[in-house]
Amino acid sequence: METKLCPKTPKCPIFNGILKGTQYTDTYKRLYCEAGEKGRNECKRYLVALKVGICPPNILPNSSKSEDDIIAEMKQRGELN
Ligand code: SF4
């Protein structure tokens, strides 16, 4: 049976970091984190982490930036090898 919960939840800032407890946190959880594969496949945090293994803590699931832009910025800041 498919688990509805995103496997990233233990380390994701939505649950355990700077995005925890904001006025939008519950909405993010419902739309992305607890919405099965379809939900997390629309989450920018999840998609960036799939490609490069990590995602900056301040990126929102519905970030207007593209995955490639987020990754390019991480490279510019020296956060990726
Ligand atoms: S915000 Fe994205 S990466 Fe984090 S737990 Fe939710 S779906 Fe997973």
XYZ file of N, CA, C and O in Angstrom, residues 7-40:
136
model
N 8.264 10.751 2.234
C 9.379 10.173 2.998
C 10.349 11.221 3.537
O 11.181 10.910 4.382
N 10.242 12.454 3.070
C 11.155 13.513 3.529
C 10.696 14.156 4.837
O 11.405 15.011 5.381
N 9.538 13.792 5.309
C 8.988 14.520 6.460
C 9.904 14.580 7.682
O 9.958 15.625 8.327
N 10.664 13.533 8.036
C 11.459 13.641 9.269
C 12.465 14.781 9.254
O 12.736 15.373 10.292
N 13.000 15.106 8.078
C 14.027 16.149 8.014
C 13.537 17.421 7.333
O 14.307 18.365 7.170
N 12.309 17.457 6.919
C 11.832 18.615 6.152
C 11.501 19.779 7.085
O 10.859 19.588 8.115
N 11.910 21.008 6.708
C 11.635 22.161 7.571
C 10.156 22.484 7.728
O 9.783 23.219 8.625
N 9.337 21.904 6.872
C 7.896 22.081 7.058
C 7.468 21.413 8.378
O 6.577 21.870 9.070
N 8.145 20.330 8.708
C 7.795 19.588 9.919
C 8.742 19.890 11.073
O 8.339 19.890 12.226
N 9.995 20.153 10.740
C 10.999 20.262 11.798
C 11.973 21.411 11.595
O 13.152 21.260 11.836
N 11.515 22.527 11.122
C 12.456 23.619 10.893
C 11.744 24.943 10.774
O 10.671 25.125 11.352
N 12.343 25.818 9.971
C 11.859 27.199 9.962
C 10.490 27.346 9.318
O 9.859 28.393 9.453
N 9.993 26.336 8.633
C 8.666 26.437 8.030
C 7.592 25.796 8.901
O 6.422 25.759 8.548
N 8.000 25.313 10.061
C 7.051 24.663 10.967
C 6.220 25.732 11.683
O 6.761 26.720 12.171
N 4.925 25.548 11.702
C 4.087 26.416 12.512
C 3.763 27.772 11.909
O 3.298 28.657 12.606
N 4.001 27.972 10.602
C 3.561 29.222 9.988
C 2.071 29.083 9.673
O 1.497 27.994 9.743
N 1.475 30.210 9.270
C 0.030 30.148 9.002
C -0.291 29.248 7.797
O -1.436 28.856 7.611
N 0.708 28.966 6.976
C 0.466 28.141 5.791
C 0.910 26.685 5.953
O 0.685 25.870 5.066
N 1.531 26.377 7.068
C 2.121 25.049 7.219
C 1.097 23.931 7.046
O 1.349 22.960 6.331
N -0.061 24.073 7.659
C -1.063 23.003 7.554
C -1.548 22.830 6.118
O -1.808 21.709 5.671
N -1.639 23.945 5.396
C -2.064 23.859 3.997
C -1.011 23.139 3.167
O -1.338 22.274 2.350
N 0.252 23.484 3.373
C 1.326 22.793 2.664
C 1.271 21.296 2.947
O 1.386 20.479 2.036
N 1.115 20.959 4.194
C 1.078 19.530 4.554
C -0.053 18.816 3.816
O 0.135 17.740 3.265
N -1.212 19.443 3.794
C -2.375 18.805 3.175
C -2.181 18.668 1.662
O -2.466 17.625 1.076
N -1.659 19.720 1.036
C -1.558 19.720 -0.429
C -0.383 18.899 -0.949
O -0.447 18.335 -2.031
N 0.702 18.849 -0.176
C 1.931 18.234 -0.682
C 2.357 17.020 0.147
O 2.442 15.915 -0.368
N 2.609 17.241 1.407
C 3.280 16.228 2.230
C 2.406 15.010 2.531
O 2.909 13.911 2.690
N 1.107 15.233 2.629
C 0.203 14.147 3.013
C -0.688 13.734 1.854
O -1.697 13.072 2.056
N -0.296 14.110 0.651
C -1.156 13.875 -0.523
C -0.568 12.833 -1.463
O -0.804 12.870 -2.673
N 0.201 11.910 -0.902
C 0.709 10.803 -1.706
C 1.716 11.237 -2.759
O 2.236 12.354 -2.734
N 1.945 10.338 -3.686
C 2.957 10.574 -4.710
C 2.619 11.803 -5.550
O 3.481 12.599 -5.897
N 1.356 11.971 -5.860
C 0.932 13.111 -6.681
C 1.256 14.424 -5.966
O 1.740 15.373 -6.577
N 1.013 14.468 -4.678
C 1.280 15.696 -3.922
C 2.761 16.013 -3.884
O 3.173 17.127 -4.225
N 3.560 15.067 -3.506
C 4.982 15.385 -3.380
C 5.648 15.604 -4.731
O 6.629 16.327 -4.823
